[in-house]
mmCIF file of C-alpha atoms and ligand atoms in Angstrom:
data_model
loop_
_atom_site.group_PDB
_atom_site.id
_atom_site.type_symbol
_atom_site.label_atom_id
_atom_site.label_comp_id
_atom_site.label_asym_id
_atom_site.label_seq_id
_atom_site.Cartn_x
_atom_site.Cartn_y
_atom_site.Cartn_z
ATOM 1 C CA MET A 821 -182.952 -6.856 -31.109
ATOM 2 C CA ALA A 822 -181.735 -9.249 -28.326
ATOM 3 C CA GLU A 823 -179.614 -7.700 -25.691
ATOM 4 C CA ARG A 824 -178.544 -9.664 -22.538
ATOM 5 C CA ASP A 825 -179.365 -7.639 -19.458
ATOM 6 C CA ASN A 826 -176.021 -6.933 -17.868
ATOM 7 C CA GLU A 827 -173.454 -7.352 -20.474
ATOM 8 C CA ALA A 828 -171.520 -4.189 -21.336
ATOM 9 C CA LEU A 829 -172.384 -2.681 -24.667
ATOM 10 C CA ARG A 830 -169.156 -1.811 -26.474
ATOM 11 C CA SER A 831 -168.600 0.169 -29.606
ATOM 12 C CA ILE A 832 -167.895 -1.938 -32.877
ATOM 13 C CA TYR A 833 -165.267 0.796 -33.584
ATOM 14 C CA ARG A 834 -163.378 0.300 -30.245
ATOM 15 C CA ASP A 835 -160.219 -0.873 -32.000
ATOM 16 C CA ASP A 836 -160.360 1.901 -34.632
ATOM 17 C CA PRO A 837 -157.559 4.474 -33.643
ATOM 18 C CA GLU A 838 -159.340 7.212 -35.510
ATOM 19 C CA MET A 839 -162.421 6.696 -33.263
ATOM 20 C CA ALA A 840 -160.885 5.826 -29.862
ATOM 21 C CA GLU A 841 -160.988 9.459 -28.461
ATOM 22 C CA LEU A 842 -164.463 10.168 -29.714
ATOM 23 C CA ILE A 843 -165.914 7.095 -28.229
ATOM 24 C CA GLU A 844 -164.450 7.907 -24.917
ATOM 25 C CA LEU A 845 -165.957 11.446 -25.159
ATOM 26 C CA PHE A 846 -169.347 10.029 -26.086
ATOM 27 C CA VAL A 847 -169.404 7.552 -23.355
ATOM 28 C CA GLY A 848 -168.191 10.156 -20.760
ATOM 29 C CA GLU A 849 -170.987 12.448 -21.662
ATOM 30 C CA LEU A 850 -173.590 9.748 -21.727
ATOM 31 C CA PRO A 851 -174.636 10.165 -18.038
ATOM 32 C CA GLU A 852 -175.359 13.793 -18.754
ATOM 33 C CA ARG A 853 -177.736 12.872 -21.681
ATOM 34 C CA VAL A 854 -179.453 10.172 -19.391
ATOM 35 C CA ARG A 855 -179.992 12.924 -16.712
ATOM 36 C CA ALA A 856 -181.513 15.225 -19.468
ATOM 37 C CA LEU A 857 -183.816 12.356 -20.772
ATOM 38 C CA ARG A 858 -185.085 11.834 -17.200
ATOM 39 C CA GLU A 859 -185.616 15.538 -16.525
ATOM 40 C CA PHE A 860 -187.415 16.297 -19.808
ATOM 41 C CA PHE A 861 -189.744 13.290 -19.196
ATOM 42 C CA ASP A 862 -190.464 14.178 -15.646
ATOM 43 C CA ALA A 863 -191.104 17.772 -16.679
ATOM 44 C CA GLY A 864 -193.474 16.625 -19.512
ATOM 45 C CA ASP A 865 -191.239 18.467 -22.050
ATOM 46 C CA LEU A 866 -191.933 16.036 -24.793
ATOM 47 C CA ALA A 867 -190.586 18.292 -27.563
ATOM 48 C CA SER A 868 -187.129 18.400 -25.899
ATOM 49 C CA LEU A 869 -187.281 14.736 -25.192
ATOM 50 C CA GLN A 870 -187.966 13.998 -28.820
ATOM 51 C CA ARG A 871 -185.143 16.231 -29.852
ATOM 52 C CA LEU A 872 -182.803 14.365 -27.612
ATOM 53 C CA ALA A 873 -183.995 10.928 -28.864
ATOM 54 C CA HIS A 874 -183.517 12.103 -32.417
ATOM 55 C CA GLN A 875 -179.992 13.227 -31.853
ATOM 56 C CA LEU A 876 -179.045 10.091 -30.089
ATOM 57 C CA ARG A 877 -180.661 8.044 -32.844
ATOM 58 C CA GLY A 878 -178.558 9.839 -35.404
ATOM 59 C CA ALA A 879 -175.337 9.718 -33.504
ATOM 60 C CA SER A 880 -175.154 6.386 -31.842
ATOM 61 C CA GLY A 881 -174.557 4.408 -34.978
ATOM 62 C CA GLY A 882 -171.683 6.655 -35.796
ATOM 63 C CA TYR A 883 -169.998 5.984 -32.570
ATOM 64 C CA GLY A 884 -170.560 2.257 -33.145
ATOM 65 C CA PHE A 885 -173.481 1.737 -30.680
ATOM 66 C CA GLU A 886 -176.099 0.662 -33.029
ATOM 67 C CA PRO A 887 -178.452 -1.031 -30.395
ATOM 68 C CA LEU A 888 -178.542 2.405 -28.689
ATOM 69 C CA GLY A 889 -179.606 4.143 -31.899
ATOM 70 C CA PHE A 890 -182.342 1.467 -32.253
ATOM 71 C CA ARG A 891 -183.618 2.179 -28.624
ATOM 72 C CA ALA A 892 -183.541 5.920 -29.248
ATOM 73 C CA GLU A 893 -185.484 5.516 -32.526
ATOM 74 C CA GLN A 894 -188.208 3.588 -30.629
ATOM 75 C CA LEU A 895 -188.517 6.274 -28.163
ATOM 76 C CA GLU A 896 -188.655 9.021 -31.005
ATOM 77 C CA SER A 897 -191.210 7.032 -32.893
ATOM 78 C CA ALA A 898 -193.410 6.732 -29.881
ATOM 79 C CA LEU A 899 -193.223 10.507 -29.227
ATOM 80 C CA LYS A 900 -193.877 11.198 -32.869
ATOM 81 C CA ALA A 901 -196.939 9.008 -32.787
ATOM 82 C CA ASP A 902 -198.261 10.708 -29.662
ATOM 83 C CA ALA A 903 -198.175 7.472 -27.677
ATOM 84 C CA ASP A 904 -199.563 7.019 -24.176
ATOM 85 C CA ALA A 905 -197.452 8.278 -21.315
ATOM 86 C CA GLU A 906 -197.001 4.667 -20.103
ATOM 87 C CA VAL A 907 -195.596 3.660 -23.503
ATOM 88 C CA VAL A 908 -193.266 6.592 -23.454
ATOM 89 C CA ARG A 909 -192.176 5.890 -19.956
ATOM 90 C CA LYS A 910 -191.342 2.327 -20.912
ATOM 91 C CA ARG A 911 -189.288 3.531 -23.916
ATOM 92 C CA VAL A 912 -187.421 6.031 -21.704
ATOM 93 C CA ASP A 913 -186.645 3.428 -19.235
ATOM 94 C CA GLU A 914 -185.462 0.907 -21.763
ATOM 95 C CA LEU A 915 -183.203 3.517 -23.492
ATOM 96 C CA ILE A 916 -181.753 4.560 -20.033
ATOM 97 C CA ALA A 917 -181.175 0.931 -19.053
ATOM 98 C CA LEU A 918 -179.215 0.428 -22.248
ATOM 99 C CA CYS A 919 -177.321 3.557 -21.706
ATOM 100 C CA SER A 920 -176.154 2.324 -18.365
ATOM 101 C CA ARG A 921 -174.570 -0.646 -20.076
ATOM 102 C CA VAL A 922 -172.590 1.449 -22.522
ATOM 103 C CA ALA A 923 -168.865 1.061 -21.956
ATOM 104 C CA ALA A 924 -165.861 2.607 -23.748
ATOM 105 C CA MET B 1397 -158.502 11.301 -66.866
ATOM 106 C CA PRO B 1398 -156.408 10.475 -63.786
ATOM 107 C CA THR B 1399 -158.276 10.684 -60.417
ATOM 108 C CA THR B 1400 -155.946 12.770 -58.425
ATOM 109 C CA PRO B 1401 -156.856 13.110 -54.770
ATOM 110 C CA GLN B 1402 -158.718 16.303 -53.988
ATOM 111 C CA THR B 1403 -156.482 17.066 -51.048
ATOM 112 C CA SER B 1404 -157.262 20.759 -51.022
ATOM 113 C CA ALA B 1405 -161.051 20.493 -50.831
ATOM 114 C CA THR B 1406 -162.901 22.238 -48.336
ATOM 115 C CA ILE B 1407 -166.182 20.738 -46.984
ATOM 116 C CA LEU B 1408 -168.786 22.621 -45.009
ATOM 117 C CA VAL B 1409 -170.954 20.433 -42.760
ATOM 118 C CA ILE B 1410 -174.295 22.064 -41.734
ATOM 119 C CA ASP B 1411 -175.888 20.059 -38.953
ATOM 120 C CA ASP B 1412 -177.500 20.907 -35.627
ATOM 121 C CA SER B 1413 -176.030 17.885 -33.772
ATOM 122 C CA PRO B 1414 -172.613 18.314 -32.177
ATOM 123 C CA ASP B 1415 -172.062 14.579 -32.467
ATOM 124 C CA ILE B 1416 -172.245 14.750 -36.177
ATOM 125 C CA HIS B 1417 -169.565 17.485 -36.272
ATOM 126 C CA ARG B 1418 -167.291 15.405 -34.120
ATOM 127 C CA LEU B 1419 -167.866 12.207 -36.193
ATOM 128 C CA MET B 1420 -167.398 14.085 -39.485
ATOM 129 C CA GLY B 1421 -164.187 15.611 -38.201
ATOM 130 C CA ALA B 1422 -162.783 12.224 -37.186
ATOM 131 C CA ARG B 1423 -164.034 10.253 -40.177
ATOM 132 C CA LEU B 1424 -163.295 12.689 -43.083
ATOM 133 C CA ARG B 1425 -159.884 14.027 -41.781
ATOM 134 C CA SER B 1426 -157.942 11.008 -43.175
ATOM 135 C CA GLU B 1427 -158.841 12.198 -46.756
ATOM 136 C CA GLY B 1428 -156.875 15.448 -46.353
ATOM 137 C CA TRP B 1429 -160.149 17.610 -46.519
ATOM 138 C CA THR B 1430 -160.584 20.663 -44.558
ATOM 139 C CA ILE B 1431 -163.785 20.291 -42.592
ATOM 140 C CA LEU B 1432 -165.763 23.453 -41.543
ATOM 141 C CA GLY B 1433 -168.828 23.313 -39.426
ATOM 142 C CA ALA B 1434 -172.095 25.298 -38.982
ATOM 143 C CA SER B 1435 -174.740 24.353 -36.564
ATOM 144 C CA SER B 1436 -177.709 25.882 -38.117
ATOM 145 C CA GLY B 1437 -179.074 26.744 -41.649
ATOM 146 C CA GLU B 1438 -178.510 30.404 -41.165
ATOM 147 C CA GLU B 1439 -175.014 30.007 -40.043
ATOM 148 C CA GLY B 1440 -174.302 27.568 -42.938
ATOM 149 C CA ILE B 1441 -175.586 29.902 -45.650
ATOM 150 C CA GLU B 1442 -173.613 32.757 -44.068
ATOM 151 C CA CYS B 1443 -170.482 30.680 -44.010
ATOM 152 C CA ALA B 1444 -170.993 29.406 -47.666
ATOM 153 C CA ILE B 1445 -171.546 32.791 -49.074
ATOM 154 C CA ALA B 1446 -168.550 34.297 -47.271
ATOM 155 C CA ALA B 1447 -166.158 31.636 -48.603
ATOM 156 C CA PRO B 1448 -167.848 29.027 -50.886
ATOM 157 C CA PRO B 1449 -166.578 25.564 -50.079
ATOM 158 C CA ASN B 1450 -165.994 22.711 -52.554
ATOM 159 C CA LEU B 1451 -168.824 20.760 -51.166
ATOM 160 C CA ILE B 1452 -171.659 21.047 -48.524
ATOM 161 C CA ILE B 1453 -173.041 18.266 -46.395
ATOM 162 C CA LEU B 1454 -176.487 19.325 -45.214
ATOM 163 C CA ASP B 1455 -178.676 17.927 -42.596
ATOM 164 C CA ILE B 1456 -182.397 17.995 -43.230
ATOM 165 C CA ASP B 1457 -183.798 17.709 -39.750
ATOM 166 C CA MET B 1458 -182.780 21.002 -38.059
ATOM 167 C CA PRO B 1459 -184.845 23.307 -35.830
ATOM 168 C CA GLU B 1460 -185.782 26.791 -37.256
ATOM 169 C CA LEU B 1461 -184.507 26.760 -40.817
ATOM 170 C CA ASP B 1462 -184.630 23.131 -42.002
ATOM 171 C CA GLY B 1463 -182.479 21.566 -44.594
ATOM 172 C CA PHE B 1464 -184.775 21.933 -47.413
ATOM 173 C CA GLU B 1465 -185.231 25.603 -46.851
ATOM 174 C CA THR B 1466 -181.428 26.051 -46.498
ATOM 175 C CA LEU B 1467 -180.961 24.240 -49.756
ATOM 176 C CA ARG B 1468 -183.446 26.440 -51.498
ATOM 177 C CA ARG B 1469 -181.607 29.523 -50.254
ATOM 178 C CA LEU B 1470 -178.297 28.099 -51.196
ATOM 179 C CA LYS B 1471 -179.518 27.477 -54.699
ATOM 180 C CA ILE B 1472 -180.801 30.942 -55.316
ATOM 181 C CA ASN B 1473 -177.573 32.681 -54.463
ATOM 182 C CA PRO B 1474 -175.193 32.984 -57.384
ATOM 183 C CA ALA B 1475 -172.176 32.529 -54.951
ATOM 184 C CA THR B 1476 -173.447 29.170 -53.582
ATOM 185 C CA LEU B 1477 -175.425 27.839 -56.598
ATOM 186 C CA PRO B 1478 -172.597 25.877 -58.062
ATOM 187 C CA VAL B 1479 -171.484 24.213 -54.875
ATOM 188 C CA PRO B 1480 -172.444 20.531 -54.767
ATOM 189 C CA VAL B 1481 -174.688 19.721 -51.812
ATOM 190 C CA ILE B 1482 -175.035 16.155 -50.277
ATOM 191 C CA VAL B 1483 -178.186 15.986 -48.097
ATOM 192 C CA VAL B 1484 -178.110 13.815 -45.074
ATOM 193 C CA SER B 1485 -181.201 12.850 -43.137
ATOM 194 C CA ALA B 1486 -182.654 10.206 -40.798
ATOM 195 C CA ASN B 1487 -185.768 10.450 -42.823
ATOM 196 C CA THR B 1488 -185.520 7.913 -45.531
ATOM 197 C CA ALA B 1489 -188.971 8.435 -47.050
ATOM 198 C CA PRO B 1490 -188.732 8.528 -50.864
ATOM 199 C CA GLN B 1491 -190.572 11.898 -51.149
ATOM 200 C CA ASP B 1492 -187.803 13.479 -48.960
ATOM 201 C CA LYS B 1493 -185.089 12.076 -51.168
ATOM 202 C CA VAL B 1494 -187.058 13.331 -54.317
ATOM 203 C CA MET B 1495 -187.449 16.744 -52.640
ATOM 204 C CA GLY B 1496 -183.760 17.132 -51.835
ATOM 205 C CA LEU B 1497 -182.674 16.086 -55.358
ATOM 206 C CA GLU B 1498 -185.250 18.259 -56.971
ATOM 207 C CA LEU B 1499 -184.081 21.279 -54.964
ATOM 208 C CA GLY B 1500 -180.676 20.818 -56.436
ATOM 209 C CA ALA B 1501 -178.715 18.357 -54.070
ATOM 210 C CA VAL B 1502 -176.381 15.982 -55.871
ATOM 211 C CA ASP B 1503 -176.884 13.093 -53.598
ATOM 212 C CA TYR B 1504 -178.914 11.916 -50.500
ATOM 213 C CA VAL B 1505 -177.454 9.812 -47.780
ATOM 214 C CA ALA B 1506 -179.528 8.187 -44.936
ATOM 215 C CA LYS B 1507 -178.505 8.531 -41.278
ATOM 216 C CA PRO B 1508 -176.990 6.803 -39.429
ATOM 217 C CA PHE B 1509 -174.532 6.629 -42.346
ATOM 218 C CA ASP B 1510 -171.721 4.349 -43.018
ATOM 219 C CA PHE B 1511 -168.695 6.602 -43.214
ATOM 220 C CA SER B 1512 -166.806 4.692 -45.942
ATOM 221 C CA GLU B 1513 -169.892 5.099 -48.025
ATOM 222 C CA LEU B 1514 -170.258 8.725 -47.193
ATOM 223 C CA ARG B 1515 -166.483 9.259 -48.093
ATOM 224 C CA ALA B 1516 -166.967 7.459 -51.429
ATOM 225 C CA ARG B 1517 -169.968 9.684 -52.197
ATOM 226 C CA ILE B 1518 -168.081 12.760 -51.447
ATOM 227 C CA ARG B 1519 -165.118 11.766 -53.486
ATOM 228 C CA ALA B 1520 -167.583 11.070 -56.369
ATOM 229 C CA ALA B 1521 -169.398 14.513 -55.974
ATOM 230 C CA LEU B 1522 -166.049 16.281 -55.988
ATOM 231 C CA ARG B 1523 -164.771 14.394 -59.079
ATOM 232 C CA THR B 1524 -167.969 15.425 -61.049
ATOM 233 C CA GLN B 1525 -167.657 18.987 -59.841
ATOM 234 C CA ARG B 1526 -164.059 19.274 -61.042
ATOM 235 C CA LEU B 1527 -165.188 18.015 -64.536
ATOM 236 C CA LEU B 1528 -168.105 20.468 -64.555
ATOM 237 C CA ASP B 1529 -165.734 23.316 -63.653
ATOM 238 C CA MET B 1530 -163.350 22.239 -66.407
ATOM 239 C CA LEU B 1531 -166.149 22.104 -68.927
ATOM 240 C CA ALA B 1532 -167.535 25.523 -67.909
ATOM 241 C CA LYS B 1533 -164.010 27.015 -68.292
ATOM 242 C CA ARG B 1534 -163.401 25.340 -71.558
ATOM 243 C CA ALA B 1535 -166.674 26.789 -72.898
ATOM 244 C CA HIS B 1536 -165.031 30.168 -72.394
ATOM 245 C CA ILE B 1537 -161.729 29.420 -74.097
ATOM 246 C CA ASP B 1538 -160.774 29.809 -77.609
ATOM 247 C CA GLY B 1539 -159.431 26.465 -78.874
ATOM 248 C CA LEU B 1540 -156.903 27.728 -81.247
ATOM 249 C CA THR B 1541 -155.190 30.541 -79.287
ATOM 250 C CA GLY B 1542 -156.050 29.651 -75.645
ATOM 251 C CA LEU B 1543 -157.365 33.194 -75.065
ATOM 252 C CA TRP B 1544 -160.699 33.827 -73.657
ATOM 253 C CA ASN B 1545 -163.459 33.592 -76.366
ATOM 254 C CA ARG B 1546 -166.262 35.757 -77.451
ATOM 255 C CA ALA B 1547 -168.721 34.320 -74.967
ATOM 256 C CA HIS B 1548 -166.317 35.116 -72.119
ATOM 257 C CA PHE B 1549 -165.858 38.618 -73.497
ATOM 258 C CA ASP B 1550 -169.575 39.136 -73.609
ATOM 259 C CA ALA B 1551 -170.035 38.000 -69.990
ATOM 260 C CA ARG B 1552 -167.129 39.740 -68.560
ATOM 261 C CA PHE B 1553 -167.160 43.141 -70.343
ATOM 262 C CA HIS B 1554 -170.580 44.220 -69.117
ATOM 263 C CA GLU B 1555 -169.615 43.063 -65.622
ATOM 264 C CA LEU B 1556 -166.310 44.961 -65.629
ATOM 265 C CA ALA B 1557 -167.902 48.073 -67.228
ATOM 266 C CA ALA B 1558 -170.668 48.236 -64.512
ATOM 267 C CA GLY B 1559 -168.061 47.639 -61.722
ATOM 268 C CA ALA B 1560 -165.773 50.397 -63.083
ATOM 269 C CA GLN B 1561 -168.678 52.833 -63.237
ATOM 270 C CA ARG B 1562 -169.689 52.017 -59.785
ATOM 271 C CA ALA B 1563 -166.183 52.312 -58.339
ATOM 272 C CA GLY B 1564 -165.532 55.422 -60.421
ATOM 273 C CA GLN B 1565 -162.430 53.613 -61.809
ATOM 274 C CA PRO B 1566 -161.171 54.099 -65.453
ATOM 275 C CA LEU B 1567 -161.597 51.135 -67.883
ATOM 276 C CA SER B 1568 -160.383 50.977 -71.429
ATOM 277 C CA LEU B 1569 -161.139 48.644 -74.388
ATOM 278 C CA ALA B 1570 -158.805 47.858 -77.192
ATOM 279 C CA MET B 1571 -159.762 46.223 -80.472
ATOM 280 C CA CYS B 1572 -157.129 44.612 -82.569
ATOM 281 C CA ASP B 1573 -157.189 43.309 -86.055
ATOM 282 C CA LEU B 1574 -154.371 41.573 -88.115
ATOM 283 C CA ASP B 1575 -153.525 43.521 -91.255
ATOM 284 C CA ARG B 1576 -154.250 41.860 -94.562
ATOM 285 C CA PHE B 1577 -154.831 38.486 -92.845
ATOM 286 C CA LYS B 1578 -156.913 37.162 -95.737
ATOM 287 C CA SER B 1579 -154.079 37.771 -98.151
ATOM 288 C CA ILE B 1580 -151.619 35.997 -95.960
ATOM 289 C CA ASN B 1581 -153.804 33.063 -95.570
ATOM 290 C CA ASP B 1582 -154.420 32.869 -99.336
ATOM 291 C CA THR B 1583 -150.785 33.155 -100.124
ATOM 292 C CA PHE B 1584 -149.179 30.884 -97.404
ATOM 293 C CA GLY B 1585 -152.056 28.758 -96.549
ATOM 294 C CA HIS B 1586 -154.202 28.290 -93.414
ATOM 295 C CA PRO B 1587 -151.632 26.612 -91.358
ATOM 296 C CA ALA B 1588 -149.422 29.638 -91.729
ATOM 297 C CA GLY B 1589 -152.457 31.777 -90.705
ATOM 298 C CA ASP B 1590 -153.019 29.677 -87.670
ATOM 299 C CA VAL B 1591 -149.430 30.149 -86.570
ATOM 300 C CA ILE B 1592 -149.878 33.845 -86.830
ATOM 301 C CA LEU B 1593 -152.979 33.823 -84.775
ATOM 302 C CA GLN B 1594 -151.277 31.706 -82.104
ATOM 303 C CA ARG B 1595 -148.129 33.828 -82.050
ATOM 304 C CA PHE B 1596 -150.163 37.046 -81.848
ATOM 305 C CA ALA B 1597 -152.050 35.520 -78.857
ATOM 306 C CA GLU B 1598 -148.899 34.697 -77.110
ATOM 307 C CA ILE B 1599 -147.490 38.189 -77.569
ATOM 308 C CA LEU B 1600 -150.776 39.728 -76.480
ATOM 309 C CA SER B 1601 -150.716 37.460 -73.288
ATOM 310 C CA SER B 1602 -147.067 38.134 -72.488
ATOM 311 C CA ILE B 1603 -147.588 41.870 -72.651
ATOM 312 C CA VAL B 1604 -150.964 42.686 -71.025
ATOM 313 C CA ARG B 1605 -151.189 43.056 -67.431
ATOM 314 C CA GLU B 1606 -152.512 40.295 -65.089
ATOM 315 C CA SER B 1607 -155.758 42.148 -64.633
ATOM 316 C CA ASP B 1608 -156.378 42.712 -68.400
ATOM 317 C CA VAL B 1609 -158.831 40.313 -70.102
ATOM 318 C CA ALA B 1610 -157.516 39.350 -73.645
ATOM 319 C CA CYS B 1611 -160.061 37.655 -75.928
ATOM 320 C CA ARG B 1612 -160.231 36.361 -79.431
ATOM 321 C CA PHE B 1613 -163.224 38.183 -80.722
ATOM 322 C CA GLY B 1614 -163.516 36.208 -83.922
ATOM 323 C CA GLY B 1615 -161.482 35.491 -87.065
ATOM 324 C CA GLU B 1616 -158.408 37.626 -86.908
ATOM 325 C CA GLU B 1617 -159.977 40.085 -84.506
ATOM 326 C CA PHE B 1618 -158.960 40.356 -80.871
ATOM 327 C CA VAL B 1619 -160.274 42.493 -77.929
ATOM 328 C CA VAL B 1620 -158.617 43.461 -74.676
ATOM 329 C CA ILE B 1621 -160.394 44.838 -71.631
ATOM 330 C CA LEU B 1622 -157.951 46.880 -69.453
ATOM 331 C CA PRO B 1623 -159.423 47.674 -66.001
ATOM 332 C CA GLY B 1624 -157.919 50.692 -64.242
ATOM 333 C CA ALA B 1625 -156.345 52.059 -67.493
ATOM 334 C CA ILE B 1626 -157.112 55.381 -69.141
ATOM 335 C CA PRO B 1627 -157.060 55.200 -72.986
ATOM 336 C CA GLU B 1628 -153.538 56.670 -73.152
ATOM 337 C CA GLN B 1629 -152.150 53.897 -70.899
ATOM 338 C CA ALA B 1630 -154.140 51.277 -72.795
ATOM 339 C CA ALA B 1631 -152.759 52.548 -76.011
ATOM 340 C CA GLU B 1632 -149.204 52.230 -74.612
ATOM 341 C CA VAL B 1633 -149.809 48.637 -73.838
ATOM 342 C CA MET B 1634 -151.161 48.081 -77.433
ATOM 343 C CA GLU B 1635 -148.118 50.006 -78.897
ATOM 344 C CA ARG B 1636 -145.782 47.406 -77.300
ATOM 345 C CA VAL B 1637 -147.898 44.596 -78.764
ATOM 346 C CA ARG B 1638 -147.820 46.272 -82.138
ATOM 347 C CA ALA B 1639 -144.036 46.662 -82.077
ATOM 348 C CA GLU B 1640 -143.438 43.182 -80.934
ATOM 349 C CA LEU B 1641 -145.605 41.703 -83.673
ATOM 350 C CA ARG B 1642 -143.965 43.844 -86.423
ATOM 351 C CA GLU B 1643 -140.476 42.479 -85.174
ATOM 352 C CA GLN B 1644 -141.477 38.778 -85.508
ATOM 353 C CA ARG B 1645 -139.623 36.761 -88.071
ATOM 354 C CA TRP B 1646 -141.713 33.973 -89.650
ATOM 355 C CA THR B 1647 -140.238 30.690 -90.868
ATOM 356 C CA ARG B 1648 -142.974 30.018 -93.300
ATOM 357 C CA HIS B 1649 -142.624 33.474 -94.821
ATOM 358 C CA PRO B 1650 -139.502 35.349 -93.741
ATOM 359 C CA GLU B 1651 -139.962 38.030 -96.429
ATOM 360 C CA ARG B 1652 -143.460 38.960 -95.205
ATOM 361 C CA ALA B 1653 -143.936 40.712 -91.944
ATOM 362 C CA VAL B 1654 -147.194 40.674 -90.081
ATOM 363 C CA THR B 1655 -148.661 43.819 -88.549
ATOM 364 C CA ALA B 1656 -151.907 44.682 -86.741
ATOM 365 C CA SER B 1657 -154.079 47.868 -86.227
ATOM 366 C CA PHE B 1658 -155.506 48.818 -82.881
ATOM 367 C CA GLY B 1659 -158.400 50.999 -81.788
ATOM 368 C CA VAL B 1660 -158.680 52.126 -78.221
ATOM 369 C CA ALA B 1661 -161.676 53.644 -76.345
ATOM 370 C CA PRO B 1662 -162.376 54.535 -72.843
ATOM 371 C CA VAL B 1663 -165.422 52.724 -71.142
ATOM 372 C CA ASP B 1664 -167.301 55.612 -69.562
ATOM 373 C CA GLU B 1665 -170.856 56.833 -68.682
ATOM 374 C CA ARG B 1666 -172.058 56.242 -72.243
ATOM 375 C CA GLY B 1667 -171.839 52.503 -71.561
ATOM 376 C CA ALA B 1668 -170.342 49.334 -72.775
ATOM 377 C CA GLU B 1669 -171.926 49.237 -76.207
ATOM 378 C CA ALA B 1670 -170.899 52.766 -76.963
ATOM 379 C CA ALA B 1671 -167.358 51.981 -75.928
ATOM 380 C CA LEU B 1672 -167.237 48.944 -78.144
ATOM 381 C CA ALA B 1673 -168.471 50.963 -81.135
ATOM 382 C CA ALA B 1674 -165.937 53.702 -80.304
ATOM 383 C CA ALA B 1675 -163.010 51.228 -80.208
ATOM 384 C CA ASP B 1676 -164.268 49.752 -83.484
ATOM 385 C CA ALA B 1677 -164.370 53.229 -85.076
ATOM 386 C CA ALA B 1678 -160.863 53.936 -83.860
ATOM 387 C CA LEU B 1679 -159.708 50.623 -85.326
ATOM 388 C CA TYR B 1680 -161.354 51.599 -88.532
ATOM 389 C CA VAL B 1681 -159.354 54.986 -88.588
ATOM 390 C CA ALA B 1682 -156.201 52.953 -87.916
ATOM 391 C CA LYS B 1683 -156.909 50.831 -90.915
ATOM 392 C CA SER B 1684 -157.887 53.455 -93.273
ATOM 393 C CA SER B 1685 -154.903 55.724 -92.372
ATOM 394 C CA GLY B 1686 -152.463 53.106 -93.251
ATOM 395 C CA ARG B 1687 -152.597 50.069 -90.826
ATOM 396 C CA ASN B 1688 -149.965 49.028 -88.354
ATOM 397 C CA ARG B 1689 -150.790 51.679 -85.731
ATOM 398 C CA VAL B 1690 -152.686 52.337 -82.596
ATOM 399 C CA VAL B 1691 -155.473 54.979 -82.607
ATOM 400 C CA ILE B 1692 -157.349 56.347 -79.594
ATOM 401 C CA SER B 1693 -161.006 57.095 -80.091
ATOM 402 C CA GLY B 1694 -161.529 60.748 -81.034
ATOM 403 C CA GLU B 1695 -157.885 61.247 -81.548
ATOM 404 C CA ARG B 1696 -156.584 62.311 -84.911
ATOM 405 C CA ALA B 1697 -154.890 59.386 -86.671
ATOM 406 C CA ALA B 1698 -151.905 61.319 -87.601
ATOM 407 C CA LEU B 1699 -150.706 61.711 -83.984
ATOM 408 C CA ARG B 1700 -150.003 57.967 -83.717
ATOM 409 C CA GLN B 1701 -148.480 57.274 -87.001
ATOM 410 C CA ALA B 1702 -146.108 54.489 -86.523
ATOM 411 C CA GLY B 1703 -142.991 53.339 -88.448
HETATM 412 MG MG1 MG C 971 -180.468 17.181 -37.247
#
């Protein structure tokens, strides 16, 4: 999936009145999730990291941020496959980078 | 049949992800459904047993009790067994779909889901369930009279008898049989007989109490279960039915009144089958002592001779 580096990632549902409030909530809480991702990775708590990736994967599409779901899925797959620490780090970084581009 | 919107439907969402609960709430609200949430399998099962919803949306990937085990438990509990379950999962492997459906789910939707598809699948599941409920109910209703049928009587009577015994509450049973019905049928034809059966059912329904269970037992025989009533009270109710029937005027045969005989018995520690036999014996006494009367089991027929 091609994503240009600095462009803001916006929800495909941003014009849907039924979703506006939820998208804002999701975006507002995203820094908290990023912090948790980082902490679980640094602490080597891979089970919690996988859980977080799994939830992000399941929810992102629902909020209209499919690329985010895709990145979360890549991290989840790497963890499921017991990938090297370096691969996991790369996936975490990619996911966090994309999170930072998410905008309401 | 018209597809009326199921505005009153209650949907229970069992999912460990708070995001899914938020999204479901926002995305399903427009249908007018009431959305309840549980964040674990245990909580969901508890919720569903306490107040069975019209439909359950169940996540497979949950810590502790997973969706499959939750589904298994929902399907072994009589209270939750009939509730349709749509399984949702990020795992789209065919064997997971097969497992979900084999365990009794009505549908399987992959996450992340498209909410318009999910809404359509929920509507379809609710529609099917309404038809199943209707068929199940119809299988317990007598087509000619609209009363409960013999199958319903068999199912309910033992249940009510056991319940009354446990609670120490009285329960009575009344058997009714139309007098000389065969002769009326032979003389005035079957349509006249059907009118009598239908009218008698109407009288019975209008006089028995809300909690009583009036059934067509077969042919021209009827049976009423009267929870909370001692035999004397049940006999009073039947006496009103008897009098009302006797007063009817029939357009097809104004010269010929129609009467019925009644046998009443308590359902006590001797059990349901014994009560049925006792009511039948009392009915036999009512018939053999002149018909058009109500007889309580064990009572001398002469006491309740009616005019
Ligand atoms: Mg889950």
